[in-house]
Amino acid sequence: MKRVSQLTALALLIGLSSSVSFAADMLSPLTFSQLQQQKGVAIDTRLSAFYNGWPQALNGSEGHEPAALNLSASWLSAMNDAQLTEWIKQHQLQSSTPVALYGADNDNAAVAERLKKAGLTHVSLLGDALSQPERLQKLPHFEQLVYPQWLHDMQEGKAVAAAPKGDWKVIEAAWGAPKLYLLSHIPGAGYIDTNDVESEPLWNKVSDDKLKALLAKQGIRHDTTVILYGRDVYAAARVAQILLYAGVKDVRLLDGGWKTWSDAGLPVERGTPDKTTPAPDFGATLPGQPQLMLDTEQARGLVHRKDASLVSIRSWPEFIGTTSGYNYIKPKGEIAGARWGHAGSDSTHMEDFHNPDGTMRSADDIAAMWAQWHILPSQQVSFYCGTGWRASEAFMYARAMGWQNVSVYDGGWYEWSQNAKNPVSHGDRGPDASR
């Protein structure tokens, strides 16, 4: 193989960078007002964290332009042409729809190239993007979904936006022994086995006494900020939702989980967790928010109501009764009157809620997906799945979106299906069947 000198490689790199910048310069600029007049669409090419509301610099602007879509340049390597075409279709963009990009020059150029290749013919730059903070939109609680660089900066002692007000901990959550954790984890992270927060036979939340003991062992009080991540986002979400139920005031998720940290190339360590000093007491009544976890009777009270939704976060084959989704759950079907909140291809995936990098899909996309099934933020909404993991992830997203009256039906399909007297639905059906 022919060797390339460092100077040659540098020249090639500079040339590539220059060509990308040149491509960005070739895009004509539009103001936001002009884009609106043309009934066009703004596209934010930055990371979803910045789109959601995190400032790129301390005290910088927060959020995205009104009704802007998020197509991060960082996703492009994970999106083939068919997937990008599907994204365009989902967002109802036509070949002639004016779109204006904003973000870093290189990112805009990369996204523009792919959009033009996909058939969009009116691609411009948004010349006055992020220049008027008062018009920007953001997740009401964007701080509940943290991103890797923010966490790393905080670990390094740097000033960060939305910093915890007191003590904080980073904890990895997963089922079983910490096999992958021992090989590589976020520096300083503790570990929680989900077996410590839920138990057989139905995998419901453990008793409040056991939960209190676990929190004490982990050194967690009601005023400790807990930042959770997982190899599977929904494992961390399950623990997060239970901690919120217990009364921990500030619980956050690393958006996209371990993958986003690994992809960012940030430091890792291996080995067992550092020794934790137990907390002498929780410092508040436990549970602090019992309304966040519903039992079967409470769940039953939500069905067939216009002001409430019992929401199935299960795959479509599970929802219509083709499969139970689990080898240890035999009955197939769905809670009669439940509304479908989407999930993914099977019981171990949540693609419907994820961007290509595994981070949370935009709030507008999720809200529109739910609205099709008459699931609205004004309602009392309780999510469930088979045993609580997927439901907890949907709960955490709804909470970040500012939905006020949300909870998890802890027992889910597993508990509901154990009682033959509980009404069950089977077969293909649409949104109006739940009314």
Short mmCIF file of C-alpha atoms in Angstrom, two decimals:
data_model
loop_
_atom_site.label_atom_id
_atom_site.label_comp_id
_atom_site.label_asym_id
_atom_site.label_seq_id
_atom_site.Cartn_x
_atom_site.Cartn_y
_atom_site.Cartn_z
CA MET A 1 0.00 0.00 0.00
CA LYS A 2 1.39 3.42 -0.95
CA ARG A 3 2.24 5.61 2.01
CA VAL A 4 0.95 9.17 2.28
CA SER A 5 3.19 11.73 3.97
CA GLN A 6 1.87 13.79 6.85
CA LEU A 7 2.08 16.93 4.74
CA THR A 8 0.16 15.27 1.92
CA ALA A 9 -2.48 14.01 4.33
CA LEU A 10 -2.78 17.48 5.83
CA ALA A 11 -3.17 18.99 2.38
CA LEU A 12 -5.87 16.49 1.54
CA LEU A 13 -7.66 17.24 4.80
CA ILE A 14 -7.47 20.97 4.20
CA GLY A 15 -8.71 20.46 0.67
CA LEU A 16 -11.65 18.39 1.84
CA SER A 17 -12.52 20.94 4.51
CA SER A 18 -12.24 23.76 1.98
CA SER A 19 -14.49 21.95 -0.50
CA VAL A 20 -17.14 21.41 2.17
CA SER A 21 -16.95 25.06 3.26
CA PHE A 22 -17.17 26.07 -0.39
CA ALA A 23 -20.28 23.92 -0.77
CA ALA A 24 -21.81 25.69 2.22
CA ASP A 25 -20.95 29.08 0.73
CA MET A 26 -22.74 28.07 -2.47
CA LEU A 27 -26.03 27.88 -0.59
CA SER A 28 -28.00 31.12 -0.86
CA PRO A 29 -29.14 32.64 2.46
CA LEU A 30 -32.73 33.31 3.49
CA THR A 31 -34.03 35.12 6.53
CA PHE A 32 -36.55 33.40 8.75
CA SER A 33 -39.21 35.85 7.60
CA GLN A 34 -38.47 35.08 3.95
CA LEU A 35 -38.62 31.35 4.65
CA GLN A 36 -42.04 31.77 6.26
CA GLN A 37 -43.28 33.80 3.30
CA GLN A 38 -42.23 30.95 1.02
CA LYS A 39 -43.96 28.44 3.34
CA GLY A 40 -40.65 26.72 3.77
CA VAL A 41 -39.13 24.63 6.54
CA ALA A 42 -36.05 25.28 8.69
CA ILE A 43 -33.75 22.32 9.38
CA ASP A 44 -31.41 22.31 12.36
CA THR A 45 -28.25 20.36 11.51
CA ARG A 46 -26.83 20.44 15.05
CA LEU A 47 -26.87 17.69 17.66
CA SER A 48 -30.31 16.98 19.11
CA ALA A 49 -29.12 18.24 22.51
CA PHE A 50 -28.76 21.77 21.14
CA TYR A 51 -32.00 21.47 19.19
CA ASN A 52 -33.76 20.44 22.41
CA GLY A 53 -32.54 23.46 24.35
CA TRP A 54 -29.02 22.99 25.65
CA PRO A 55 -26.93 26.11 24.91
CA GLN A 56 -23.82 25.45 22.84
CA ALA A 57 -21.94 27.91 25.05
CA LEU A 58 -22.60 28.89 28.64
CA ASN A 59 -25.38 31.51 28.66
CA GLY A 60 -25.84 31.04 24.91
CA SER A 61 -29.13 30.79 23.03
CA GLU A 62 -31.36 27.84 23.89
CA GLY A 63 -33.48 25.83 21.49
CA HIS A 64 -34.39 25.84 17.82
CA GLU A 65 -36.21 28.00 15.33
CA PRO A 66 -40.02 27.69 15.38
CA ALA A 67 -41.25 24.45 13.78
CA ALA A 68 -37.72 23.57 12.69
CA LEU A 69 -36.93 19.94 11.98
CA ASN A 70 -33.81 18.30 13.36
CA LEU A 71 -31.59 16.47 10.90
CA SER A 72 -28.23 16.34 12.61
CA ALA A 73 -25.25 15.98 10.30
CA SER A 74 -23.91 13.44 12.79
CA TRP A 75 -26.73 11.05 11.82
CA LEU A 76 -25.90 10.92 8.13
CA SER A 77 -23.46 8.03 8.40
CA ALA A 78 -26.20 5.97 10.04
CA MET A 79 -28.85 6.82 7.41
CA ASN A 80 -28.82 5.16 4.01
CA ASP A 81 -30.61 6.80 1.10
CA ALA A 82 -33.83 4.87 1.71
CA GLN A 83 -33.91 5.93 5.36
CA LEU A 84 -33.34 9.56 4.46
CA THR A 85 -36.11 9.36 1.88
CA GLU A 86 -38.40 7.94 4.56
CA TRP A 87 -37.44 10.81 6.90
CA ILE A 88 -38.33 13.31 4.17
CA LYS A 89 -41.65 11.55 3.60
CA GLN A 90 -42.47 11.44 7.32
CA HIS A 91 -42.01 15.19 7.53
CA GLN A 92 -44.07 15.82 4.41
CA LEU A 93 -41.33 17.55 2.46
CA GLN A 94 -41.84 17.75 -1.27
CA SER A 95 -39.07 18.12 -3.84
CA SER A 96 -40.06 21.77 -4.28
CA THR A 97 -40.39 22.59 -0.57
CA PRO A 98 -37.99 25.42 0.36
CA VAL A 99 -35.73 24.28 3.19
CA ALA A 100 -33.19 26.44 5.00
CA LEU A 101 -30.40 24.86 7.01
CA TYR A 102 -28.62 26.20 10.06
CA GLY A 103 -25.74 24.96 12.14
CA ALA A 104 -21.99 24.70 11.48
CA ASP A 105 -20.90 25.33 7.89
CA ASN A 106 -19.54 21.82 7.38
CA ASP A 107 -22.70 20.28 8.84
CA ASN A 108 -24.94 22.39 6.63
CA ALA A 109 -22.93 21.43 3.56
CA ALA A 110 -23.08 17.71 4.37
CA VAL A 111 -26.84 17.79 4.99
CA ALA A 112 -27.46 19.90 1.90
CA GLU A 113 -25.58 17.43 -0.28
CA ARG A 114 -27.67 14.51 0.97
CA LEU A 115 -30.97 16.38 0.70
CA LYS A 116 -30.21 17.42 -2.88
CA LYS A 117 -29.25 13.85 -3.71
CA ALA A 118 -32.61 12.79 -2.25
CA GLY A 119 -34.41 15.12 -4.64
CA LEU A 120 -34.95 18.38 -2.75
CA THR A 121 -34.31 21.24 -5.16
CA HIS A 122 -34.70 24.37 -3.00
CA VAL A 123 -32.04 24.12 -0.30
CA SER A 124 -30.74 27.34 1.30
CA LEU A 125 -29.07 28.59 4.47
CA LEU A 126 -31.01 30.32 7.25
CA GLY A 127 -29.06 33.53 7.45
CA ASP A 128 -30.45 34.89 10.72
CA ALA A 129 -30.71 31.58 12.60
CA LEU A 130 -30.64 31.75 16.41
CA SER A 131 -30.34 35.54 16.28
CA GLN A 132 -33.61 36.20 18.14
CA PRO A 133 -33.68 34.19 21.38
CA GLU A 134 -37.27 35.18 22.13
CA ARG A 135 -38.60 33.21 19.16
CA LEU A 136 -36.68 30.00 19.85
CA GLN A 137 -38.46 26.86 21.04
CA LYS A 138 -37.12 24.15 23.37
CA LEU A 139 -38.12 21.20 25.48
CA PRO A 140 -39.67 22.53 28.70
CA HIS A 141 -37.29 20.28 30.64
CA PHE A 142 -34.38 19.74 28.25
CA GLU A 143 -32.07 19.48 31.26
CA GLN A 144 -33.55 16.08 32.12
CA LEU A 145 -31.86 14.62 29.03
CA VAL A 146 -28.16 15.36 29.36
CA TYR A 147 -25.54 14.89 26.64
CA PRO A 148 -22.01 13.45 26.89
CA GLN A 149 -19.91 16.61 26.62
CA TRP A 150 -22.01 18.34 29.30
CA LEU A 151 -21.43 15.45 31.68
CA HIS A 152 -17.73 15.29 30.89
CA ASP A 153 -17.34 19.04 31.40
CA MET A 154 -19.07 18.79 34.77
CA GLN A 155 -16.79 15.93 35.78
CA GLU A 156 -13.84 18.15 34.83
CA GLY A 157 -15.11 20.86 37.17
CA LYS A 158 -16.11 23.27 34.40
CA ALA A 159 -19.11 25.58 34.65
CA VAL A 160 -22.10 24.10 32.81
CA ALA A 161 -25.68 25.12 32.10
CA ALA A 162 -28.42 23.59 34.27
CA ALA A 163 -25.88 22.29 36.77
CA PRO A 164 -27.11 20.22 39.75
CA LYS A 165 -27.83 22.32 42.82
CA GLY A 166 -26.15 19.93 45.24
CA ASP A 167 -24.52 16.52 45.35
CA TRP A 168 -24.74 14.43 42.18
CA LYS A 169 -23.98 10.90 41.07
CA VAL A 170 -23.59 9.11 37.77
CA ILE A 171 -24.94 5.55 37.74
CA GLU A 172 -25.09 2.85 35.07
CA ALA A 173 -28.19 0.66 35.15
CA ALA A 174 -28.55 -2.80 33.64
CA TRP A 175 -30.03 -6.20 34.33
CA GLY A 176 -27.83 -8.63 36.21
CA ALA A 177 -24.15 -8.66 37.04
CA PRO A 178 -22.10 -5.70 35.73
CA LYS A 179 -20.26 -7.64 33.03
CA LEU A 180 -19.98 -4.87 30.46
CA TYR A 181 -19.62 -2.23 33.16
CA LEU A 182 -16.50 -3.98 34.49
CA LEU A 183 -14.90 -3.78 31.04
CA SER A 184 -15.67 -0.14 30.35
CA HIS A 185 -17.85 2.54 31.93
CA ILE A 186 -18.12 6.29 32.43
CA PRO A 187 -15.46 7.37 34.93
CA GLY A 188 -16.77 7.51 38.49
CA ALA A 189 -20.08 5.86 37.63
CA GLY A 190 -21.78 3.58 40.11
CA TYR A 191 -23.86 0.56 39.14
CA ILE A 192 -27.46 -0.50 39.82
CA ASP A 193 -28.73 -3.95 38.92
CA THR A 194 -32.39 -3.64 37.91
CA ASN A 195 -33.02 -6.75 40.03
CA ASP A 196 -32.59 -4.41 42.99
CA VAL A 197 -35.54 -2.21 41.96
CA GLU A 198 -37.96 -4.83 40.60
CA SER A 199 -38.69 -8.42 41.56
CA GLU A 200 -40.31 -11.63 40.42
CA PRO A 201 -42.81 -13.02 39.69
CA LEU A 202 -44.21 -10.00 37.77
CA TRP A 203 -41.11 -7.77 37.74
CA ASN A 204 -43.00 -4.98 39.48
CA LYS A 205 -41.30 -2.38 41.64
CA VAL A 206 -39.85 -3.73 44.89
CA SER A 207 -41.43 -2.75 48.21
CA ASP A 208 -40.83 0.74 49.49
CA ASP A 209 -38.73 -0.65 52.34
CA LYS A 210 -36.40 -2.45 49.91
CA LEU A 211 -36.24 0.62 47.71
CA LYS A 212 -35.33 2.77 50.72
CA ALA A 213 -32.54 0.35 51.64
CA LEU A 214 -31.15 0.42 48.09
CA LEU A 215 -31.10 4.21 48.01
CA ALA A 216 -29.30 4.32 51.34
CA LYS A 217 -26.73 1.80 50.07
CA GLN A 218 -26.16 3.90 46.93
CA GLY A 219 -25.77 7.08 48.99
CA ILE A 220 -28.84 8.66 47.39
CA ARG A 221 -31.00 11.17 49.25
CA HIS A 222 -34.07 13.02 48.03
CA ASP A 223 -31.88 16.02 47.14
CA THR A 224 -29.17 14.08 45.30
CA THR A 225 -29.07 14.65 41.53
CA VAL A 226 -28.86 11.23 39.88
CA ILE A 227 -27.71 10.96 36.26
CA LEU A 228 -28.47 7.52 34.85
CA TYR A 229 -27.32 5.81 31.70
CA GLY A 230 -27.54 2.31 30.30
CA ARG A 231 -26.35 0.13 27.46
CA ASP A 232 -30.11 0.02 26.89
CA VAL A 233 -31.75 3.39 27.47
CA TYR A 234 -34.91 1.81 28.84
CA ALA A 235 -33.01 0.03 31.63
CA ALA A 236 -31.79 3.40 32.90
CA ALA A 237 -35.27 4.86 32.37
CA ARG A 238 -36.83 2.10 34.49
CA VAL A 239 -34.55 2.96 37.40
CA ALA A 240 -35.03 6.69 36.82
CA GLN A 241 -38.81 6.42 36.96
CA ILE A 242 -38.67 4.42 40.18
CA LEU A 243 -36.31 6.96 41.78
CA LEU A 244 -38.73 9.74 40.89
CA TYR A 245 -41.55 7.72 42.46
CA ALA A 246 -39.40 7.36 45.58
CA GLY A 247 -39.03 11.13 45.79
CA VAL A 248 -35.59 11.89 44.33
CA LYS A 249 -36.19 15.40 43.03
CA ASP A 250 -33.66 15.63 40.21
CA VAL A 251 -33.25 12.51 38.07
CA ARG A 252 -31.75 12.75 34.60
CA LEU A 253 -30.94 10.43 31.71
CA LEU A 254 -27.92 10.45 29.45
CA ASP A 255 -29.79 10.83 26.17
CA GLY A 256 -28.95 7.90 23.92
CA GLY A 257 -27.22 6.05 26.77
CA TRP A 258 -23.77 4.49 26.74
CA LYS A 259 -23.57 4.56 22.93
CA THR A 260 -23.50 8.35 22.80
CA TRP A 261 -20.67 8.48 25.34
CA SER A 262 -18.70 5.84 23.46
CA ASP A 263 -19.33 7.49 20.08
CA ALA A 264 -18.10 10.81 21.49
CA GLY A 265 -14.73 9.22 22.27
CA LEU A 266 -14.77 10.45 25.87
CA PRO A 267 -12.70 8.84 28.65
CA VAL A 268 -13.73 5.49 30.11
CA GLU A 269 -12.52 3.35 32.96
CA ARG A 270 -12.80 -0.30 33.93
CA GLY A 271 -13.16 -2.26 37.13
CA THR A 272 -15.50 -2.28 40.08
CA PRO A 273 -17.40 0.79 41.32
CA ASP A 274 -15.77 3.10 43.81
CA LYS A 275 -16.79 2.47 47.40
CA THR A 276 -19.94 4.47 48.16
CA THR A 277 -20.62 6.11 51.50
CA PRO A 278 -24.15 5.05 52.51
CA ALA A 279 -26.69 7.80 53.11
CA PRO A 280 -27.79 7.92 56.78
CA ASP A 281 -31.36 8.68 55.70
CA PHE A 282 -33.38 9.60 52.62
CA GLY A 283 -34.24 12.97 54.16
CA ALA A 284 -37.88 12.93 53.07
CA THR A 285 -41.00 10.77 53.06
CA LEU A 286 -40.78 7.76 50.73
CA PRO A 287 -42.54 7.50 48.34
CA GLY A 288 -42.41 11.17 47.60
CA GLN A 289 -44.46 10.93 44.38
CA PRO A 290 -46.71 7.85 44.64
CA GLN A 291 -48.92 9.19 41.84
CA LEU A 292 -46.19 8.33 39.33
CA MET A 293 -46.82 4.58 39.70
CA LEU A 294 -50.30 3.11 39.14
CA ASP A 295 -51.66 -0.29 40.16
CA THR A 296 -54.13 -2.38 38.16
CA GLU A 297 -57.26 -0.84 39.65
CA GLN A 298 -56.02 2.66 38.95
CA ALA A 299 -55.07 1.68 35.40
CA ARG A 300 -58.50 0.19 34.81
CA GLY A 301 -60.02 3.53 35.75
CA LEU A 302 -58.32 5.28 32.82
CA VAL A 303 -59.76 3.30 29.91
CA HIS A 304 -62.52 4.61 27.65
CA ARG A 305 -62.15 8.17 28.92
CA LYS A 306 -61.61 11.25 26.78
CA ASP A 307 -59.73 12.99 29.58
CA ALA A 308 -57.33 10.08 30.14
CA SER A 309 -55.23 7.59 28.22
CA LEU A 310 -53.86 4.21 29.22
CA VAL A 311 -51.05 3.93 26.70
CA SER A 312 -49.44 0.74 25.41
CA ILE A 313 -45.73 1.20 24.67
CA ARG A 314 -45.46 -2.11 22.85
CA SER A 315 -44.73 -3.17 19.28
CA TRP A 316 -47.62 -3.42 16.84
CA PRO A 317 -47.51 -7.27 16.80
CA GLU A 318 -47.85 -7.21 20.60
CA PHE A 319 -50.65 -4.65 20.47
CA ILE A 320 -52.78 -6.70 18.06
CA GLY A 321 -52.04 -9.99 19.82
CA THR A 322 -49.79 -11.71 17.29
CA THR A 323 -47.17 -12.25 19.99
CA SER A 324 -46.88 -11.63 23.72
CA GLY A 325 -43.40 -10.24 23.14
CA TYR A 326 -41.80 -12.32 25.90
CA ASN A 327 -40.89 -15.97 26.29
CA TYR A 328 -42.07 -15.89 29.91
CA ILE A 329 -45.43 -14.21 29.19
CA LYS A 330 -47.81 -16.68 27.55
CA PRO A 331 -51.07 -14.71 27.01
CA LYS A 332 -51.31 -12.62 23.85
CA GLY A 333 -53.45 -9.55 23.36
CA GLU A 334 -53.82 -6.08 24.76
CA ILE A 335 -55.66 -4.27 27.52
CA ALA A 336 -59.12 -3.48 26.13
CA GLY A 337 -59.49 0.27 25.70
CA ALA A 338 -55.76 1.00 25.73
CA ARG A 339 -54.31 3.36 23.15
CA TRP A 340 -51.24 2.49 21.12
CA GLY A 341 -48.30 4.74 21.94
CA HIS A 342 -45.81 3.03 19.59
CA ALA A 343 -42.51 1.44 20.58
CA GLY A 344 -40.38 -0.44 18.06
CA SER A 345 -40.00 -3.61 16.03
CA ASP A 346 -40.20 -5.95 19.02
CA SER A 347 -40.10 -6.00 22.83
CA THR A 348 -36.42 -5.06 22.96
CA HIS A 349 -36.45 -2.06 20.64
CA MET A 350 -37.78 1.52 20.75
CA GLU A 351 -36.98 2.78 17.25
CA ASP A 352 -40.20 4.81 17.05
CA PHE A 353 -38.82 7.12 19.75
CA HIS A 354 -35.20 7.36 18.61
CA ASN A 355 -33.11 9.40 16.25
CA PRO A 356 -30.56 7.44 14.19
CA ASP A 357 -27.98 7.87 16.98
CA GLY A 358 -30.34 6.54 19.66
CA THR A 359 -31.20 9.89 21.21
CA MET A 360 -34.77 11.01 21.80
CA ARG A 361 -36.72 11.80 18.65
CA SER A 362 -38.04 15.37 18.47
CA ALA A 363 -40.88 16.27 20.81
CA ASP A 364 -43.00 17.42 17.87
CA ASP A 365 -42.63 14.02 16.19
CA ILE A 366 -43.52 12.13 19.37
CA ALA A 367 -46.48 14.37 20.19
CA ALA A 368 -47.82 13.99 16.64
CA MET A 369 -47.41 10.21 16.83
CA TRP A 370 -49.40 10.13 20.08
CA ALA A 371 -52.04 12.58 18.90
CA GLN A 372 -52.99 10.18 16.10
CA TRP A 373 -54.16 7.82 18.85
CA HIS A 374 -55.89 10.58 20.84
CA ILE A 375 -53.11 10.71 23.45
CA LEU A 376 -52.88 14.34 24.51
CA PRO A 377 -50.86 16.39 27.03
CA SER A 378 -54.07 17.69 28.62
CA GLN A 379 -55.06 14.17 29.70
CA GLN A 380 -54.10 11.97 32.61
CA VAL A 381 -51.72 9.61 30.84
CA SER A 382 -50.25 6.36 32.11
CA PHE A 383 -47.80 4.30 30.07
CA TYR A 384 -47.27 0.55 30.28
CA CYS A 385 -45.54 -2.20 28.34
CA GLY A 386 -44.82 -5.81 29.29
CA THR A 387 -43.10 -5.18 32.61
CA GLY A 388 -42.22 -1.48 32.76
CA TRP A 389 -38.97 -0.76 30.93
CA ARG A 390 -40.27 0.65 27.64
CA ALA A 391 -43.08 2.45 29.44
CA SER A 392 -40.52 4.17 31.67
CA GLU A 393 -38.61 5.47 28.67
CA ALA A 394 -41.79 6.95 27.18
CA PHE A 395 -42.58 8.42 30.62
CA MET A 396 -39.18 10.11 30.83
CA TYR A 397 -39.61 11.63 27.37
CA ALA A 398 -43.12 12.88 28.17
CA ARG A 399 -41.76 14.43 31.35
CA ALA A 400 -39.00 16.21 29.44
CA MET A 401 -41.68 17.41 27.00
CA GLY A 402 -43.51 19.07 29.88
CA TRP A 403 -46.48 16.72 30.11
CA GLN A 404 -47.85 17.28 33.61
CA ASN A 405 -50.00 14.29 34.55
CA VAL A 406 -48.03 11.22 33.52
CA SER A 407 -47.31 7.92 35.23
CA VAL A 408 -46.41 4.28 34.64
CA TYR A 409 -48.78 1.36 35.14
CA ASP A 410 -46.26 -0.84 36.88
CA GLY A 411 -47.92 -4.21 36.32
CA GLY A 412 -48.38 -3.72 32.59
CA TRP A 413 -49.50 -6.48 30.27
CA TYR A 414 -47.84 -9.15 32.43
CA GLU A 415 -49.97 -8.44 35.50
CA TRP A 416 -53.13 -7.58 33.56
CA SER A 417 -53.03 -10.81 31.57
CA GLN A 418 -52.78 -12.98 34.70
CA ASN A 419 -56.41 -12.27 35.61
CA ALA A 420 -58.87 -13.82 33.15
CA LYS A 421 -61.54 -11.32 34.26
CA ASN A 422 -59.58 -8.38 32.90
CA PRO A 423 -60.92 -7.39 29.44
CA VAL A 424 -58.55 -8.03 26.55
CA SER A 425 -58.54 -6.99 22.88
CA HIS A 426 -57.17 -8.89 19.89
CA GLY A 427 -56.77 -8.07 16.23
CA ASP A 428 -56.07 -5.12 14.00
CA ARG A 429 -57.78 -1.89 15.05
CA GLY A 430 -57.45 1.85 14.75
CA PRO A 431 -57.32 4.83 17.10
CA ASP A 432 -61.09 5.22 17.42
CA ALA A 433 -61.46 1.69 18.87
CA SER A 434 -60.14 2.96 22.21
CA ARG A 435 -62.75 5.68 22.57
#
